[in-house]
mmCIF file of C-alpha atoms in Angstrom:
data_model
loop_
_atom_site.group_PDB
_atom_site.id
_atom_site.type_symbol
_atom_site.label_atom_id
_atom_site.label_comp_id
_atom_site.label_asym_id
_atom_site.label_seq_id
_atom_site.Cartn_x
_atom_site.Cartn_y
_atom_site.Cartn_z
ATOM 1 C CA MET A 1 -1.463 -39.339 -50.991
ATOM 2 C CA PRO A 2 0.813 -37.997 -48.416
ATOM 3 C CA SER A 3 -0.365 -37.371 -44.744
ATOM 4 C CA ILE A 4 0.696 -35.461 -42.052
ATOM 5 C CA PRO A 5 2.899 -37.355 -39.747
ATOM 6 C CA ILE A 6 1.982 -38.428 -36.320
ATOM 7 C CA VAL A 7 4.397 -38.122 -33.305
ATOM 8 C CA ASP A 8 3.823 -39.738 -29.918
ATOM 9 C CA PHE A 9 4.547 -37.088 -27.430
ATOM 10 C CA GLU A 10 3.973 -39.201 -24.371
ATOM 11 C CA PRO A 11 7.481 -39.239 -23.212
ATOM 12 C CA CYS A 12 7.440 -35.450 -22.967
ATOM 13 C CA GLY A 13 3.884 -34.910 -22.226
ATOM 14 C CA ILE A 14 2.846 -32.388 -19.481
ATOM 15 C CA HIS A 15 1.479 -35.151 -17.302
ATOM 16 C CA HIS A 16 5.335 -35.717 -16.583
ATOM 17 C CA SER A 17 6.721 -33.255 -14.326
ATOM 18 C CA PHE A 18 10.330 -34.111 -15.460
ATOM 19 C CA VAL A 19 11.407 -35.113 -18.854
ATOM 20 C CA ALA A 20 15.056 -36.273 -19.331
ATOM 21 C CA ASP A 21 17.058 -34.883 -22.199
ATOM 22 C CA VAL A 22 17.237 -38.097 -24.215
ATOM 23 C CA GLU A 23 13.426 -38.114 -24.377
ATOM 24 C CA LEU A 24 13.340 -34.570 -25.599
ATOM 25 C CA LYS A 25 15.909 -35.317 -28.073
ATOM 26 C CA ALA A 26 14.079 -38.312 -29.637
ATOM 27 C CA VAL A 27 10.728 -36.558 -29.863
ATOM 28 C CA GLY A 28 12.376 -33.215 -31.025
ATOM 29 C CA ASP A 29 14.110 -35.125 -33.906
ATOM 30 C CA LYS A 30 10.805 -36.699 -35.106
ATOM 31 C CA THR A 31 8.983 -33.287 -34.763
ATOM 32 C CA TYR A 32 11.747 -31.472 -36.530
ATOM 33 C CA GLU A 33 11.648 -33.974 -39.439
ATOM 34 C CA ALA A 34 7.908 -33.740 -39.964
ATOM 35 C CA PHE A 35 8.321 -29.918 -39.883
ATOM 36 C CA MET A 36 10.966 -30.150 -42.582
ATOM 37 C CA ASP A 37 8.447 -31.869 -45.013
ATOM 38 C CA TYR A 38 5.079 -30.411 -44.046
ATOM 39 C CA GLY A 39 5.426 -27.629 -41.532
ATOM 40 C CA PHE A 40 2.746 -29.432 -39.549
ATOM 41 C CA VAL A 41 2.766 -32.591 -37.359
ATOM 42 C CA TYR A 42 0.129 -34.247 -35.108
ATOM 43 C CA LEU A 43 1.120 -34.891 -31.581
ATOM 44 C CA LYS A 44 -0.652 -37.497 -29.497
ATOM 45 C CA ASN A 45 -0.693 -38.321 -25.746
ATOM 46 C CA THR A 46 0.365 -34.611 -24.968
ATOM 47 C CA GLY A 47 -1.334 -34.526 -21.525
ATOM 48 C CA ILE A 48 -4.073 -32.268 -22.630
ATOM 49 C CA SER A 49 -7.204 -34.467 -22.978
ATOM 50 C CA SER A 50 -10.171 -34.194 -25.204
ATOM 51 C CA THR A 51 -12.299 -33.585 -22.175
ATOM 52 C CA SER A 52 -10.617 -30.180 -21.476
ATOM 53 C CA VAL A 53 -11.138 -29.272 -25.115
ATOM 54 C CA ASP A 54 -14.743 -30.337 -25.030
ATOM 55 C CA GLU A 55 -15.301 -28.224 -21.838
ATOM 56 C CA LEU A 56 -13.962 -25.185 -23.477
ATOM 57 C CA ASN A 57 -16.057 -25.737 -26.594
ATOM 58 C CA GLU A 58 -19.150 -26.092 -24.519
ATOM 59 C CA VAL A 59 -18.636 -22.655 -22.726
ATOM 60 C CA THR A 60 -17.812 -20.955 -25.715
ATOM 61 C CA GLU A 61 -20.682 -22.463 -27.778
ATOM 62 C CA GLU A 62 -22.854 -21.078 -25.018
ATOM 63 C CA PHE A 63 -21.533 -17.712 -25.806
ATOM 64 C CA PHE A 64 -21.892 -18.056 -29.585
ATOM 65 C CA SER A 65 -25.433 -18.903 -29.212
ATOM 66 C CA GLN A 66 -26.172 -15.727 -27.683
ATOM 67 C CA PRO A 67 -28.220 -13.001 -29.754
ATOM 68 C CA ASP A 68 -25.917 -10.719 -31.934
ATOM 69 C CA ASP A 69 -26.663 -7.676 -29.542
ATOM 70 C CA VAL A 70 -25.464 -9.518 -26.588
ATOM 71 C CA LYS A 71 -22.141 -10.693 -28.288
ATOM 72 C CA ALA A 72 -21.568 -7.119 -29.579
ATOM 73 C CA LYS A 73 -20.977 -6.208 -25.866
ATOM 74 C CA TYR A 74 -17.761 -8.066 -26.130
ATOM 75 C CA PHE A 75 -16.210 -7.085 -29.356
ATOM 76 C CA ARG A 76 -12.541 -7.174 -29.678
ATOM 77 C CA LYS A 77 -11.192 -3.916 -28.592
ATOM 78 C CA ILE A 78 -8.301 -4.052 -25.939
ATOM 79 C CA ASN A 79 -5.110 -5.948 -26.608
ATOM 80 C CA ASN A 80 -6.606 -8.035 -29.177
ATOM 81 C CA PHE A 81 -9.053 -9.521 -26.777
ATOM 82 C CA GLY A 82 -12.775 -10.145 -27.352
ATOM 83 C CA TYR A 83 -15.285 -11.340 -29.828
ATOM 84 C CA ASP A 84 -15.147 -10.991 -33.650
ATOM 85 C CA ALA A 85 -18.368 -11.547 -35.746
ATOM 86 C CA ILE A 86 -18.691 -13.315 -38.915
ATOM 87 C CA GLY A 87 -16.537 -11.622 -41.717
ATOM 88 C CA LYS A 88 -14.515 -9.413 -39.333
ATOM 89 C CA GLU A 89 -11.244 -11.098 -40.022
ATOM 90 C CA LYS A 90 -10.121 -10.494 -43.687
ATOM 91 C CA LEU A 91 -6.986 -12.546 -44.537
ATOM 92 C CA VAL A 92 -6.942 -11.672 -48.280
ATOM 93 C CA ASP A 93 -7.063 -8.175 -49.707
ATOM 94 C CA GLY A 94 -10.033 -7.587 -51.911
ATOM 95 C CA HIS A 95 -11.861 -10.684 -50.669
ATOM 96 C CA PRO A 96 -14.793 -10.862 -48.223
ATOM 97 C CA GLY A 97 -13.883 -11.565 -44.633
ATOM 98 C CA ASP A 98 -14.005 -15.298 -43.447
ATOM 99 C CA TYR A 99 -17.160 -17.038 -42.815
ATOM 100 C CA LYS A 100 -16.461 -17.526 -39.017
ATOM 101 C CA GLU A 101 -16.826 -16.016 -35.642
ATOM 102 C CA SER A 102 -14.273 -16.078 -32.757
ATOM 103 C CA PHE A 103 -13.488 -15.130 -29.226
ATOM 104 C CA ASN A 104 -9.867 -14.161 -28.855
ATOM 105 C CA MET A 105 -8.017 -14.247 -25.461
ATOM 106 C CA THR A 106 -4.712 -12.756 -25.449
ATOM 107 C CA CYS A 107 -2.787 -14.101 -22.473
ATOM 108 C CA GLY A 108 -1.252 -10.918 -21.355
ATOM 109 C CA ALA A 109 -4.398 -9.178 -21.666
ATOM 110 C CA THR A 110 -6.081 -11.365 -19.139
ATOM 111 C CA LYS A 111 -4.453 -9.581 -16.239
ATOM 112 C CA ASN A 112 -5.711 -6.140 -17.555
ATOM 113 C CA PRO A 113 -8.450 -4.954 -15.071
ATOM 114 C CA ASP A 114 -10.253 -3.227 -17.887
ATOM 115 C CA ILE A 115 -10.732 -6.523 -19.745
ATOM 116 C CA VAL A 116 -14.377 -7.792 -19.640
ATOM 117 C CA TRP A 117 -15.006 -11.369 -19.829
ATOM 118 C CA PRO A 118 -18.539 -12.590 -20.627
ATOM 119 C CA ASP A 119 -19.110 -14.409 -17.309
ATOM 120 C CA ASP A 120 -22.274 -12.678 -16.633
ATOM 121 C CA VAL A 121 -23.526 -14.515 -19.832
ATOM 122 C CA VAL A 122 -21.736 -17.668 -19.482
ATOM 123 C CA PRO A 123 -20.511 -18.120 -15.763
ATOM 124 C CA GLU A 124 -17.703 -20.524 -16.394
ATOM 125 C CA PHE A 125 -16.243 -18.954 -19.500
ATOM 126 C CA SER A 126 -13.148 -17.260 -17.833
ATOM 127 C CA LYS A 127 -12.358 -19.881 -15.403
ATOM 128 C CA THR A 128 -12.329 -22.621 -18.142
ATOM 129 C CA ALA A 129 -10.348 -20.546 -20.581
ATOM 130 C CA LYS A 130 -7.777 -19.611 -18.164
ATOM 131 C CA SER A 131 -7.341 -23.238 -17.031
ATOM 132 C CA PHE A 132 -7.018 -24.222 -20.689
ATOM 133 C CA MET A 133 -4.356 -21.415 -21.338
ATOM 134 C CA LYS A 134 -2.141 -22.879 -18.473
ATOM 135 C CA LYS A 135 -2.221 -26.361 -20.072
ATOM 136 C CA CYS A 136 -1.324 -24.817 -23.498
ATOM 137 C CA LYS A 137 1.602 -22.846 -22.156
ATOM 138 C CA ALA A 138 3.044 -25.946 -20.450
ATOM 139 C CA LEU A 139 2.582 -27.954 -23.549
ATOM 140 C CA ALA A 140 4.233 -25.077 -25.834
ATOM 141 C CA LEU A 141 7.234 -24.899 -23.623
ATOM 142 C CA ARG A 142 7.723 -28.596 -23.628
ATOM 143 C CA VAL A 143 7.419 -28.615 -27.400
ATOM 144 C CA LEU A 144 9.874 -25.763 -27.632
ATOM 145 C CA ASP A 145 12.456 -27.527 -25.517
ATOM 146 C CA ALA A 146 12.002 -30.616 -27.682
ATOM 147 C CA LEU A 147 12.443 -28.549 -30.903
ATOM 148 C CA SER A 148 15.676 -27.060 -29.470
ATOM 149 C CA PHE A 149 17.173 -30.491 -29.430
ATOM 150 C CA GLY A 150 15.782 -31.166 -32.975
ATOM 151 C CA LEU A 151 17.466 -27.993 -34.122
ATOM 152 C CA ASN A 152 20.795 -28.862 -32.366
ATOM 153 C CA LEU A 153 20.813 -25.545 -30.519
ATOM 154 C CA GLU A 154 23.759 -25.040 -28.239
ATOM 155 C CA ASN A 155 21.405 -23.760 -25.615
ATOM 156 C CA PRO A 156 18.550 -26.433 -25.434
ATOM 157 C CA THR A 157 16.438 -24.109 -23.165
ATOM 158 C CA LEU A 158 16.812 -20.992 -25.509
ATOM 159 C CA LEU A 159 13.535 -21.328 -27.237
ATOM 160 C CA SER A 160 11.394 -21.890 -24.083
ATOM 161 C CA THR A 161 13.318 -19.080 -22.256
ATOM 162 C CA LEU A 162 12.395 -16.647 -25.160
ATOM 163 C CA HIS A 163 8.693 -17.730 -24.767
ATOM 164 C CA SER A 164 8.569 -18.270 -20.879
ATOM 165 C CA SER A 165 6.486 -14.859 -20.460
ATOM 166 C CA MET A 166 3.396 -16.544 -21.845
ATOM 167 C CA LEU A 167 0.306 -15.650 -19.602
ATOM 168 C CA GLU A 168 2.224 -12.502 -18.527
ATOM 169 C CA THR A 169 1.498 -8.804 -19.595
ATOM 170 C CA ASN A 170 4.535 -8.692 -21.942
ATOM 171 C CA ASN A 171 3.491 -11.490 -24.089
ATOM 172 C CA GLY A 172 0.997 -11.609 -26.975
ATOM 173 C CA SER A 173 0.184 -15.487 -26.987
ATOM 174 C CA SER A 174 -3.483 -16.001 -27.316
ATOM 175 C CA LEU A 175 -6.241 -18.633 -27.086
ATOM 176 C CA ARG A 176 -8.736 -18.365 -29.877
ATOM 177 C CA CYS A 177 -12.175 -20.293 -29.980
ATOM 178 C CA LEU A 178 -13.635 -20.464 -33.309
ATOM 179 C CA ARG A 179 -17.024 -21.448 -34.492
ATOM 180 C CA TYR A 180 -17.842 -21.843 -38.378
ATOM 181 C CA PRO A 181 -21.714 -21.561 -38.463
ATOM 182 C CA PRO A 182 -23.873 -23.451 -40.739
ATOM 183 C CA ILE A 183 -24.013 -22.099 -44.296
ATOM 184 C CA LEU A 184 -27.791 -21.505 -44.870
ATOM 185 C CA LYS A 185 -27.607 -19.461 -48.013
ATOM 186 C CA PRO A 186 -24.804 -18.587 -50.726
ATOM 187 C CA LEU A 187 -21.788 -17.034 -49.459
ATOM 188 C CA GLU A 188 -20.364 -13.759 -50.928
ATOM 189 C CA LYS A 189 -18.198 -14.135 -53.868
ATOM 190 C CA ASP A 190 -14.761 -15.478 -53.024
ATOM 191 C CA GLN A 191 -15.862 -15.922 -49.309
ATOM 192 C CA ILE A 192 -14.923 -19.210 -47.681
ATOM 193 C CA ARG A 193 -14.574 -20.498 -44.049
ATOM 194 C CA LEU A 194 -10.861 -19.566 -43.744
ATOM 195 C CA ALA A 195 -8.821 -17.959 -46.536
ATOM 196 C CA GLU A 196 -5.287 -19.402 -47.056
ATOM 197 C CA HIS A 197 -2.641 -17.887 -44.669
ATOM 198 C CA THR A 198 0.149 -18.506 -42.474
ATOM 199 C CA ASP A 199 0.304 -17.632 -38.863
ATOM 200 C CA TYR A 200 2.227 -14.707 -37.334
ATOM 201 C CA GLY A 201 4.155 -16.131 -34.537
ATOM 202 C CA SER A 202 6.326 -19.111 -33.421
ATOM 203 C CA LEU A 203 3.963 -22.072 -33.187
ATOM 204 C CA THR A 204 0.316 -22.836 -33.148
ATOM 205 C CA LEU A 205 -1.399 -25.509 -31.204
ATOM 206 C CA LEU A 206 -4.572 -26.519 -32.916
ATOM 207 C CA PHE A 207 -7.444 -28.592 -31.509
ATOM 208 C CA GLN A 208 -9.937 -29.661 -34.244
ATOM 209 C CA ASP A 209 -13.392 -31.198 -33.903
ATOM 210 C CA MET A 210 -14.102 -34.270 -35.978
ATOM 211 C CA VAL A 211 -15.995 -32.215 -38.847
ATOM 212 C CA GLY A 212 -12.607 -31.603 -40.735
ATOM 213 C CA GLY A 213 -12.103 -29.225 -43.643
ATOM 214 C CA LEU A 214 -8.596 -27.945 -43.017
ATOM 215 C CA GLN A 215 -6.178 -28.180 -45.818
ATOM 216 C CA ILE A 216 -2.426 -27.593 -45.873
ATOM 217 C CA LYS A 217 -0.410 -26.360 -48.759
ATOM 218 C CA MET A 218 2.467 -29.025 -49.855
ATOM 219 C CA ARG A 219 5.667 -27.739 -51.086
ATOM 220 C CA ASP A 220 4.820 -28.533 -54.539
ATOM 221 C CA GLY A 221 1.570 -26.299 -54.303
ATOM 222 C CA THR A 222 -0.929 -29.107 -53.950
ATOM 223 C CA TYR A 223 -3.025 -29.388 -51.020
ATOM 224 C CA ILE A 224 -3.898 -32.290 -48.517
ATOM 225 C CA ASP A 225 -6.409 -32.695 -45.876
ATOM 226 C CA ALA A 226 -5.616 -32.211 -42.289
ATOM 227 C CA VAL A 227 -7.961 -35.040 -41.383
ATOM 228 C CA PRO A 228 -8.883 -34.817 -37.748
ATOM 229 C CA ILE A 229 -7.457 -37.506 -35.194
ATOM 230 C CA LYS A 230 -9.241 -38.068 -31.994
ATOM 231 C CA ASP A 231 -7.169 -36.842 -28.997
ATOM 232 C CA ALA A 232 -4.305 -35.536 -31.290
ATOM 233 C CA ILE A 233 -3.223 -31.951 -31.617
ATOM 234 C CA LEU A 234 -2.182 -30.442 -34.781
ATOM 235 C CA LEU A 235 1.084 -28.220 -34.446
ATOM 236 C CA ASN A 236 2.308 -25.934 -37.042
ATOM 237 C CA VAL A 237 5.264 -23.766 -37.571
ATOM 238 C CA ALA A 238 4.452 -19.892 -37.798
ATOM 239 C CA ASP A 239 6.314 -17.071 -39.586
ATOM 240 C CA LEU A 240 8.451 -15.633 -36.944
ATOM 241 C CA LEU A 241 9.949 -19.004 -36.070
ATOM 242 C CA GLN A 242 10.699 -19.727 -39.773
ATOM 243 C CA TYR A 243 12.459 -16.234 -39.665
ATOM 244 C CA TRP A 244 14.292 -17.077 -36.487
ATOM 245 C CA THR A 245 15.463 -20.351 -37.957
ATOM 246 C CA ASN A 246 16.582 -18.960 -41.335
ATOM 247 C CA GLY A 247 14.117 -21.068 -42.978
ATOM 248 C CA ARG A 248 15.142 -24.304 -41.289
ATOM 249 C CA LEU A 249 11.651 -24.657 -40.055
ATOM 250 C CA ARG A 250 8.970 -23.408 -42.527
ATOM 251 C CA SER A 251 5.668 -21.865 -42.097
ATOM 252 C CA THR A 252 3.117 -23.750 -44.263
ATOM 253 C CA PRO A 253 -0.062 -22.013 -45.816
ATOM 254 C CA HIS A 254 -3.235 -23.605 -44.796
ATOM 255 C CA ARG A 255 -7.100 -22.979 -45.597
ATOM 256 C CA ILE A 256 -10.600 -24.117 -44.710
ATOM 257 C CA LEU A 257 -12.881 -24.145 -48.030
ATOM 258 C CA SER A 258 -16.616 -23.907 -47.856
ATOM 259 C CA PRO A 259 -18.024 -27.537 -47.895
ATOM 260 C CA THR A 260 -20.073 -28.668 -51.073
ATOM 261 C CA GLU A 261 -21.954 -31.335 -49.545
ATOM 262 C CA GLU A 262 -25.317 -30.076 -47.909
ATOM 263 C CA SER A 263 -24.975 -32.151 -44.879
ATOM 264 C CA GLN A 264 -21.414 -30.621 -44.293
ATOM 265 C CA LYS A 265 -22.854 -27.070 -44.921
ATOM 266 C CA LEU A 266 -25.308 -27.464 -42.200
ATOM 267 C CA THR A 267 -22.790 -28.830 -39.786
ATOM 268 C CA ILE A 268 -21.243 -26.439 -37.238
ATOM 269 C CA ARG A 269 -17.465 -26.710 -37.175
ATOM 270 C CA ARG A 270 -15.526 -25.848 -34.006
ATOM 271 C CA SER A 271 -11.739 -25.451 -33.288
ATOM 272 C CA VAL A 272 -9.509 -23.983 -30.597
ATOM 273 C CA ALA A 273 -6.094 -22.489 -31.519
ATOM 274 C CA PHE A 274 -3.401 -21.317 -29.134
ATOM 275 C CA PHE A 275 -1.067 -19.012 -30.882
ATOM 276 C CA VAL A 276 2.481 -19.177 -29.375
ATOM 277 C CA HIS A 277 4.430 -15.905 -29.414
ATOM 278 C CA PRO A 278 7.768 -14.961 -27.618
ATOM 279 C CA SER A 279 8.158 -12.014 -25.188
ATOM 280 C CA GLU A 280 6.966 -8.707 -26.743
ATOM 281 C CA ASP A 281 10.004 -6.758 -25.929
ATOM 282 C CA LEU A 282 12.400 -8.911 -27.884
ATOM 283 C CA LEU A 283 13.850 -7.659 -31.201
ATOM 284 C CA VAL A 284 12.292 -9.566 -34.131
ATOM 285 C CA SER A 285 15.730 -9.192 -35.868
ATOM 286 C CA ARG A 286 17.398 -11.753 -33.554
ATOM 287 C CA THR A 287 17.938 -15.271 -35.156
ATOM 288 C CA LEU A 288 18.877 -18.576 -33.569
ATOM 289 C CA PHE A 289 21.723 -19.147 -36.105
ATOM 290 C CA ASN A 290 24.620 -17.221 -37.221
ATOM 291 C CA ASP A 291 24.400 -18.066 -40.980
ATOM 292 C CA ASN A 292 23.214 -15.381 -43.366
ATOM 293 C CA LEU A 293 19.535 -15.177 -44.129
ATOM 294 C CA SER A 294 18.890 -15.741 -47.861
ATOM 295 C CA GLY A 295 15.995 -15.771 -50.473
ATOM 296 C CA ASN A 296 12.670 -15.484 -48.879
ATOM 297 C CA TYR A 297 13.933 -15.551 -45.466
ATOM 298 C CA THR A 298 15.206 -12.159 -45.485
ATOM 299 C CA LYS A 299 11.575 -10.888 -45.069
ATOM 300 C CA LEU A 300 8.816 -11.380 -42.762
ATOM 301 C CA ARG A 301 5.257 -11.108 -43.814
ATOM 302 C CA GLY A 302 6.446 -8.409 -46.252
ATOM 303 C CA LEU A 303 8.566 -6.547 -43.836
ATOM 304 C CA THR A 304 12.209 -6.214 -45.109
ATOM 305 C CA TYR A 305 15.312 -6.946 -43.158
ATOM 306 C CA ASP A 306 15.933 -3.159 -42.720
ATOM 307 C CA GLN A 307 12.318 -2.591 -41.399
ATOM 308 C CA LEU A 308 12.883 -5.438 -38.999
ATOM 309 C CA GLN A 309 16.085 -4.289 -37.357
ATOM 310 C CA GLN A 310 14.482 -2.057 -34.650
ATOM 311 C CA LEU A 311 10.994 -3.864 -34.566
ATOM 312 C CA THR A 312 9.958 -5.463 -31.391
ATOM 313 C CA VAL A 313 7.861 -8.650 -31.416
ATOM 314 C CA GLY A 314 4.980 -6.599 -29.778
ATOM 315 C CA GLU A 315 5.377 -4.007 -32.600
ATOM 316 C CA TYR A 316 5.329 -6.682 -35.176
ATOM 317 C CA LEU A 317 2.236 -8.213 -33.867
ATOM 318 C CA GLN A 318 0.368 -4.942 -33.960
ATOM 319 C CA THR A 319 1.230 -4.437 -37.773
ATOM 320 C CA GLN A 320 -0.236 -7.703 -38.371
ATOM 321 C CA PHE A 321 -3.456 -7.127 -36.327
ATOM 322 C CA HIS A 322 -3.823 -3.826 -38.080
ATOM 323 C CA ASP A 323 -3.620 -5.382 -41.656
ATOM 324 C CA THR A 324 -5.834 -8.509 -40.653
ATOM 325 C CA TYR A 325 -8.982 -7.012 -39.043
ATOM 326 C CA ALA A 326 -11.667 -4.908 -40.775
#
């Protein structure tokens, strides 16, 4: 059975203050090759330790363990920032919402004085999350530079430049902490932990725990397990980068089914995702190559070429949030 490739990112890891072009090229070529076949790749030795992930999961678990009325004070309202309860996110029309809860932290919104962090409930929440965001930004920019070499872009810093506003007010990149609770009773008809979907933006950095359950859809329509690998990050292409590369990089559907074994049903699953987006004021209609779009790549999440011509990245993201959340 095929398995998602593993790329050693050590030569380009964020623990290095400087990385030579030759190293970026070598890693970028391997990453690009993995994306061509799978849309996903494992990166090991990135410079983000499992300790950092554990610290973030600990503070968010402390929040998720609070009574519902306490968590409700922090419902997602402003700029896609805040808590979502079980079933709130619906990825498939006509189906129940996913059996998970999450806390979403849009990077740009963190500078909004009206944003309320749950620090009165979990004192280290914002400090831990903001520190993790900075590491994710550094890694994302390093990955984008490597990918620029893998794509043979004339300007090898173009992708990172387009995304350099991460953690600023004009960028929708976000850190999302997810908790999949124990399944103590039968779920609603067609309800699962995470419905099949693709991601909105450019890239996603996913930090899984060791419980497992994530599956990705191969090009032939079959599914394979994205088996967790300790200290490795799962990286995937999202829809906007597929569009901007004219399908050279392809966004891959993925899902998490509800477990069938009783022990797995009773096990909490945690994951952390960092969704990488370019600056909000950029036009969606820009592409990285001059060749014509063709086939499925003339559309972006159902939006036609004509609809996309005057749409900014920020406006595009808002259309997706509107369609996704109940």
